Structures are given as structure tokens and as C-alpha cells.
XYZ file of C-alpha atoms in Angstrom:
419
model
C -0.696 29.233 77.933
C -2.010 29.219 74.619
C 0.366 30.737 72.476
C -1.107 33.697 69.310
C -1.501 31.043 67.197
C -3.429 29.313 68.768
C -6.254 31.054 70.064
C -6.420 32.181 66.489
C -6.942 29.061 65.239
C -9.363 27.642 68.235
C -11.338 31.400 67.920
C -11.936 30.648 63.940
C -12.739 26.484 64.705
C -15.736 27.448 66.720
C -16.261 30.502 65.519
C -17.331 28.461 62.214
C -18.377 25.711 64.643
C -21.636 28.546 66.441
C -22.583 30.135 63.435
C -23.235 26.529 61.254
C -25.629 25.757 64.372
C -26.746 29.200 63.650
C -27.639 29.381 60.988
C -28.559 25.884 60.507
C -31.196 26.884 63.582
C -31.840 30.419 61.501
C -33.331 28.173 58.399
C -35.613 25.225 60.598
C -38.597 26.247 59.390
C -37.116 25.424 55.285
C -37.837 21.741 56.774
C -40.752 22.252 59.174
C -42.426 24.610 57.593
C -43.867 22.135 54.988
C -45.287 19.540 56.923
C -46.659 22.971 59.560
C -48.393 24.288 56.099
C -50.001 20.983 55.543
C -50.684 21.421 58.936
C -52.686 24.572 58.874
C -53.670 25.059 55.234
C -51.045 27.951 54.721
C -50.691 29.265 51.415
C -47.898 30.225 49.594
C -47.923 33.990 50.731
C -48.712 32.994 54.577
C -45.777 29.725 53.936
C -43.230 32.328 52.703
C -43.760 34.685 55.661
C -43.425 31.861 58.174
C -39.548 30.668 56.516
C -39.112 34.418 56.501
C -39.878 35.003 59.639
C -36.834 34.176 61.552
C -34.760 36.031 59.031
C -36.311 39.772 60.231
C -35.151 39.501 63.819
C -31.793 37.978 62.257
C -31.331 40.216 59.750
C -32.249 43.092 61.805
C -30.069 42.726 65.263
C -27.169 42.483 62.627
C -26.254 45.797 63.467
C -27.240 46.619 67.053
C -24.963 43.369 67.427
C -21.740 44.332 66.189
C -21.194 47.958 67.110
C -21.840 45.629 70.995
C -19.273 42.778 69.363
C -16.857 46.246 68.647
C -18.095 48.208 72.397
C -17.475 44.721 73.826
C -15.696 42.018 71.335
C -16.533 39.446 70.403
C -16.594 36.421 72.466
C -19.799 37.434 75.837
C -21.501 38.721 72.743
C -21.647 35.507 70.816
C -22.108 33.788 74.294
C -24.979 35.569 75.021
C -26.980 35.302 71.100
C -26.838 31.650 71.657
C -28.051 31.084 74.688
C -30.588 33.714 73.791
C -32.082 31.288 71.088
C -32.180 27.987 73.090
C -35.000 28.271 75.338
C -37.461 30.180 72.419
C -36.482 27.404 69.573
C -38.223 24.746 71.940
C -40.960 25.709 72.348
C -42.099 25.475 68.493
C -42.058 22.186 69.263
C -44.536 22.744 71.601
C -46.330 25.356 69.161
C -50.207 24.656 67.852
C -51.107 28.109 65.798
C -50.329 29.749 62.643
C -48.152 33.158 65.860
C -47.424 31.545 67.486
C -45.044 29.734 65.036
C -45.148 33.599 63.930
C -43.891 34.671 67.498
C -41.198 32.108 68.548
C -39.973 32.483 65.070
C -39.150 35.890 66.220
C -36.893 34.560 68.892
C -35.007 32.667 67.086
C -34.152 34.739 64.445
C -32.085 36.143 66.769
C -29.412 33.167 66.068
C -28.662 34.549 62.452
C -27.073 37.514 63.936
C -24.841 35.663 65.027
C -22.427 36.279 61.159
C -22.529 40.321 62.502
C -20.500 39.205 65.666
C -18.538 35.947 64.408
C -17.709 38.247 60.987
C -16.262 41.362 63.423
C -14.491 38.641 65.672
C -12.838 36.634 63.675
C -11.452 39.497 61.739
C -9.836 40.751 64.587
C -7.636 37.841 64.825
C -6.218 37.737 61.465
C -3.694 40.592 59.485
C -4.912 42.029 57.132
C -3.823 40.284 54.034
C -5.514 36.918 55.509
C -9.133 38.883 56.656
C -10.075 37.380 52.957
C -9.598 33.774 53.498
C -9.916 33.547 58.097
C -13.727 35.831 57.368
C -13.234 33.058 54.228
C -13.931 29.921 56.315
C -16.444 31.869 58.401
C -18.423 32.314 56.793
C -18.394 28.864 55.006
C -20.892 28.496 58.266
C -23.247 28.967 55.642
C -22.823 25.627 55.336
C -25.625 24.764 58.684
C -28.721 25.023 56.279
C -27.314 22.240 53.752
C -27.050 20.085 58.085
C -30.537 21.330 58.186
C -31.620 19.879 54.971
C -29.407 16.685 56.013
C -31.086 16.187 59.052
C -34.110 17.594 59.388
C -35.780 15.570 57.461
C -35.081 12.668 58.470
C -36.455 13.982 62.495
C -39.558 14.691 60.855
C -40.309 11.659 58.873
C -39.253 9.768 61.727
C -40.311 11.439 65.149
C -41.676 14.548 63.579
C -41.693 17.753 62.906
C -41.390 18.894 66.852
C -38.999 16.750 66.769
C -36.057 19.313 64.854
C -36.907 22.053 67.642
C -36.131 20.693 70.311
C -33.118 18.634 68.972
C -31.927 21.521 67.637
C -32.299 23.195 71.511
C -30.325 21.143 72.984
C -27.684 21.042 70.614
C -27.533 24.379 70.697
C -26.658 23.965 74.502
C -23.891 21.844 73.430
C -22.240 23.857 72.100
C -22.367 27.265 73.665
C -20.511 24.984 76.655
C -18.316 24.293 74.133
C -17.965 27.643 72.765
C -17.119 29.763 75.389
C -15.038 26.954 76.942
C -12.516 26.867 73.244
C -12.173 31.188 72.864
C -10.452 33.549 73.251
C -11.028 37.890 74.076
C -8.143 40.482 73.312
C -8.816 43.566 74.622
C -6.979 45.057 71.941
C -9.923 44.499 69.650
C -12.655 46.128 71.182
C -13.089 49.960 69.360
C -13.732 51.284 73.214
C -16.787 53.125 74.899
C -15.734 56.408 73.886
C -17.223 55.700 70.366
C -20.073 56.861 70.313
C -23.919 55.261 68.831
C -23.975 57.555 66.574
C -20.339 58.152 64.781
C -20.247 54.082 64.058
C -23.903 54.994 62.128
C -21.844 57.664 59.668
C -20.898 54.589 58.470
C -23.877 54.931 56.309
C -23.209 58.223 54.894
C -20.313 56.262 52.636
C -22.083 55.992 49.262
C -19.883 52.977 49.715
C -21.401 51.090 52.321
C -24.929 51.530 49.897
C -23.234 49.821 46.761
C -21.699 46.445 49.291
C -25.935 46.345 50.431
C -27.103 46.082 47.308
C -24.190 43.269 46.301
C -24.400 41.237 49.434
C -27.934 41.327 49.633
C -28.665 39.336 46.111
C -25.415 36.652 47.040
C -26.532 36.374 50.488
C -30.109 37.813 50.500
C -31.106 35.447 47.475
C -28.783 32.560 49.269
C -30.706 32.244 52.377
C -34.374 33.062 50.095
C -33.699 30.221 48.003
C -31.458 27.835 50.949
C -35.410 28.463 52.190
C -37.547 27.625 48.947
C -36.141 24.786 47.261
C -37.028 21.819 49.374
C -40.340 22.845 48.916
C -39.896 24.429 44.833
C -38.236 20.234 44.356
C -41.290 19.300 46.008
C -43.937 21.165 44.044
C -42.222 21.774 40.838
C -40.843 17.582 40.210
C -43.552 15.518 42.724
C -39.947 14.627 44.771
C -40.570 13.522 48.830
C -39.896 16.009 50.930
C -36.304 13.760 52.139
C -35.279 13.604 48.732
C -36.147 17.758 48.383
C -33.950 18.699 50.692
C -31.265 16.291 49.235
C -31.274 17.836 46.207
C -31.002 21.835 47.556
C -28.365 20.651 49.188
C -26.310 20.723 46.112
C -27.688 24.065 46.474
C -26.129 24.915 49.493
C -23.779 22.471 51.077
C -20.984 23.405 48.035
C -22.247 27.384 48.434
C -21.334 27.893 51.850
C -17.869 25.046 51.849
C -16.970 27.488 48.708
C -16.835 30.683 50.780
C -13.652 29.117 52.388
C -11.454 29.013 48.819
C -13.635 32.337 47.679
C -11.741 35.118 50.190
C -8.430 33.075 49.290
C -8.840 34.396 45.783
C -10.580 37.858 46.512
C -7.305 38.074 48.846
C -4.749 36.919 45.655
C -6.886 38.810 42.668
C -9.028 41.572 44.716
C -12.280 41.722 45.519
C -13.305 43.667 42.021
C -13.043 40.935 39.486
C -14.358 37.829 41.695
C -17.644 40.430 41.970
C -17.861 41.321 38.638
C -17.847 37.757 37.354
C -19.911 36.374 40.412
C -22.595 38.767 38.607
C -22.021 37.696 35.238
C -22.545 33.954 36.043
C -25.261 34.949 38.267
C -26.809 36.581 35.193
C -26.953 33.795 32.746
C -27.802 30.726 35.126
C -30.745 32.576 36.864
C -31.748 33.963 32.497
C -31.948 30.293 32.069
C -33.552 29.248 34.682
C -36.418 31.692 34.587
C -38.258 30.060 31.578
C -41.002 27.910 32.491
C -42.279 24.863 31.693
C -43.989 25.029 28.352
C -45.814 23.504 26.189
C -46.462 24.949 22.653
C -49.256 22.618 20.114
C -47.854 23.868 16.627
C -50.628 22.844 13.461
C -48.731 21.015 10.728
C -49.703 20.109 7.810
C -49.941 16.534 9.061
C -51.290 17.241 11.997
C -50.033 19.037 15.456
C -47.044 19.279 16.520
C -46.617 19.518 20.365
C -43.102 20.843 21.694
C -41.969 20.916 25.537
C -40.040 23.637 25.670
C -38.886 23.473 29.943
C -35.358 22.437 32.395
C -35.572 18.427 33.548
C -34.187 18.481 37.347
C -31.050 17.549 36.200
C -30.104 20.300 34.095
C -32.114 22.829 36.535
C -29.883 21.152 39.550
C -27.205 21.731 37.491
C -27.500 25.961 37.168
C -28.367 26.221 40.080
C -25.154 25.257 41.838
C -22.865 27.387 39.724
C -25.866 29.669 40.862
C -24.802 28.870 45.177
C -20.942 29.026 43.482
C -20.653 31.741 42.304
C -22.663 33.682 45.763
C -20.359 31.368 47.660
C -17.700 33.962 45.946
C -20.011 36.308 45.557
C -20.393 36.507 50.156
C -16.913 36.076 50.737
C -15.998 38.893 48.081
C -18.165 41.800 49.993
C -16.931 41.032 52.827
C -12.950 41.560 51.334
C -14.038 45.172 50.377
C -15.711 45.843 53.510
C -12.347 44.757 55.317
C -10.433 46.340 53.047
C -12.137 49.518 52.511
C -13.394 50.309 56.943
C -10.598 47.784 58.475
C -11.249 50.236 61.517
C -14.658 49.449 61.965
C -15.177 46.449 60.640
C -18.169 45.314 63.044
C -20.350 47.611 62.318
C -19.391 47.968 58.524
C -20.573 44.347 58.881
C -23.174 44.872 60.785
C -24.698 47.253 57.834
C -24.256 44.799 55.184
C -24.898 41.888 57.229
C -28.193 43.546 57.865
C -29.047 44.266 53.983
C -27.684 40.506 52.884
C -30.226 39.710 55.678
C -32.963 41.573 54.807
C -32.901 40.267 50.900
C -33.343 36.908 52.651
C -36.200 37.574 54.189
C -38.262 39.817 51.601
C -37.245 37.838 48.814
C -39.379 34.088 50.418
C -42.365 36.640 51.039
C -42.287 37.996 47.832
C -41.908 34.135 46.127
C -45.024 33.084 47.628
C -47.311 36.135 46.544
C -46.018 36.063 43.378
C -46.450 32.380 42.524
C -50.121 33.194 43.587
C -50.485 35.345 41.190
C -48.656 33.874 38.194
C -49.217 29.582 39.786
C -45.291 29.633 37.907
C -42.728 28.418 39.895
C -39.743 29.554 37.773
C -41.289 33.506 38.339
C -38.575 33.303 41.417
C -35.714 32.999 39.745
C -37.245 35.720 36.861
C -37.623 38.040 40.172
C -33.677 37.118 41.502
C -32.600 37.309 37.508
C -34.008 41.598 37.420
C -32.081 42.119 41.033
C -29.733 40.597 39.328
C -28.999 42.680 36.721
C -29.813 45.939 38.890
C -26.265 44.948 40.449
C -24.303 44.180 37.192
C -25.103 48.344 35.940
C -24.253 49.504 39.439
C -21.604 47.992 39.868
C -20.100 48.773 35.816
C -21.158 52.359 37.119
C -20.107 53.350 40.524
C -16.981 51.342 40.144
C -16.197 52.834 36.682
C -16.880 56.992 38.688
C -14.654 55.554 40.762
C -12.031 54.809 38.391
C -12.469 57.760 36.646
C -11.429 59.242 39.398
C -8.755 57.982 40.399
C -7.590 57.801 36.719
C -8.259 61.990 37.468
C -6.257 61.994 40.518
C -2.836 60.352 38.906
C -3.230 62.494 36.122
C -3.098 66.110 37.979
C -0.358 64.421 39.656
C 1.895 63.749 37.620
C 1.100 67.231 36.133
C 2.244 69.020 39.639
C 5.338 66.728 39.757
């Protein structure tokens, strides 16, 4: 009979393992979408829709899946969710038309809802003071996007893009079997059938949840959006081949996923507000610099014309991208520390709502990236968009938390006067 601590560790490890696999599947089109774009002669906007389609269902499913997790428990919900992705995943390798990729992508995208299951299932196994760290470890499964960047390009080169979804389908089956063997359920973690759907959705009336949705739509939605786009960005902006471009993109993706565990620990220790505040400022500075397009100035001087090139070389750009990835990794953890602190009794619903907002950010951003590039013909316009979103987050954070602090100070002042 396994001890409670053994169950905790086993559930955490398997949840993280399963989430890594699901995330790798979820962003698969970021690699195979590139040869598909060439095969079908897609525009930038059509490519954006292609890579974003799985993100849509993964996002929309997060809220209902979070609710189901509260009621039925994480183990069975996670198991069924992964099973549901295997067949459509395999069939992607047989698709030949654009609409077929979109439809199958919608079904495969259910894998993205695994976050809402796993984060709630994980949190309930740990005490409040350890939840941030535990959820951070689970969230490190975001590194599954980097796994796809490492594995998928080699498979595309060696066996063709069709091999990627079919090999992933077999791998997902293995993950499902291992998951069921090494996870546990605790009936006390269920909310209970007496809790109605409308009672759980009442959380949407809480203004706090909306600001966390906005923050997460940037730190997670931005992470997903760039994970889907950066391989193509390196190809079109710097002229790299698919394998090299994917490797460079993983410099952003892998640390951002892995560092989330440290972000959870730091949020436990220093509080989620301080961590999120610094995340926003660091992102704001880096994205401002990355927004500047490659520019050539020709200046007429008394001795003739002088040409000045202004722009980021690949190493400076990648360094800034790396810093943004680290910042967002901390931010993804700090937002969920807010949730575990403020919504401990319905963490499944809270994580589902906030996860939905983050996922929708990841869905809309690639489409907006493609449309903006088609319109402006400037690759760095995607960072201009993210810079604007970060500015909104900073302003919102300043005013909402400022009001909260003023209200708390007033309550303390009135309390002291009464004493």
C-alpha cells in the first residue's frame, strides 16, 4: 500500500509527464505546419489559422474540463481526455486538404485542456504553502513545446511530415497506459455532485478573476503564440533551415517551461504580486527593443551618402527572446499562485477560467501575427503587438492592485479607530 507522500510524488510526476506529452501534441503544427504551408501554398494568415486551430479547442475545453475535475476527480478526466486525442492525431498523417487539417486539429487540440485537469488535480494533493512549487513543477510540462522542436524537425527530414502525428499517436497511447498505472484518486478532492454548474460559474462575477485572466493571456498566451510562430520567424527573418530554426526557437521555449517550477517556489516565498510585477516590466523592456524592424538609413553627407543599418542580429534577438521566456515562465507560475491563494475551494474552476483566457490568447495571437505580417510585410510587428498587450497589463495591474491596497489600508484604519 503506497503512503500518502508516495502518492503525492507519483501523481505529480505522472501529471507533469502527461502534460509534457499533451503540450508537445498541442503545438505540433508549429513544425509540420511549415511543410504543409508550402504544400498547400498558404498565406501567412492561413498559416496562422492552421497552427492556432488546436489551441482553440484546447482553450475552450479548459473551463468545462476544470469543472469536471472538481466533480469527478482528476485521474479519470485526464485519462479520458488523452484517449480522445489518439485517433484524430493519427489521422492527421493521412490528411491532404486544408479543411481536413483544420477539423482534425480541432479534435487534437483537446490535449491543451490537460492543463486545467492537471493543475487542479496536482494542487489538491499538496498543502497551501507547497502548492505554488508543486503547480510550478507541473507547469514545467510546457517544455513539451520544446520537445516538439527537438524531435519533429528530425522526423520531418528523415521520414516526412506525415510521420510526426502518427508517431505521436503511438507515444500518446504509451503515456495513457503509464498514467493509469501510476496515478491515484482521493475522494476527498472532489467538490461533490451537490455543487451546481451555475454555482461554480458564479466565479465569473468576481472581478479578481478577470485581471488574472488578462495577465495569463499574456504570459501563457504569448508563450503559446510565440512557440507556434518562432520557428517560422527564424526562417523568414534570418534565413535558417527548419532544423536550425526549431533549435533556436527552443532556446525560448525550453527554459520558459522548465523555469516555471522555480517561479512557483519564488511566488511561495515572496508572494505572487512582486513576481508578476517584475515579469511585466522585464517583458515590457525586452519587447520594446524586439519590436524595432530591420532598418536601413541612407544619410546624405558632404562627402556622399552614408548607409546605416539598424536592427537586431540573431544573437541579440535570441538573447532578448530568452529573457522574455524566463520572465513569462515566472509569470505563469505567479498567476496560479494568486489563484491557489484566493480560490482554494474551487481551484479547478478558477484554473479552467484563467487557463481558458490564456489559451484563447494563444489561439488569437498566431492569427493576428499572420494578418499583421500580411498587412505590413514586417516580421517584427508581432512583437509590437505583444508590447502593446504588456503595456495594458502593467496599467491594469497598477490601478487594480492600487485600489485593493487603498481599500485594505482603509479597513485597517477604521479598525484601529474603533479600537
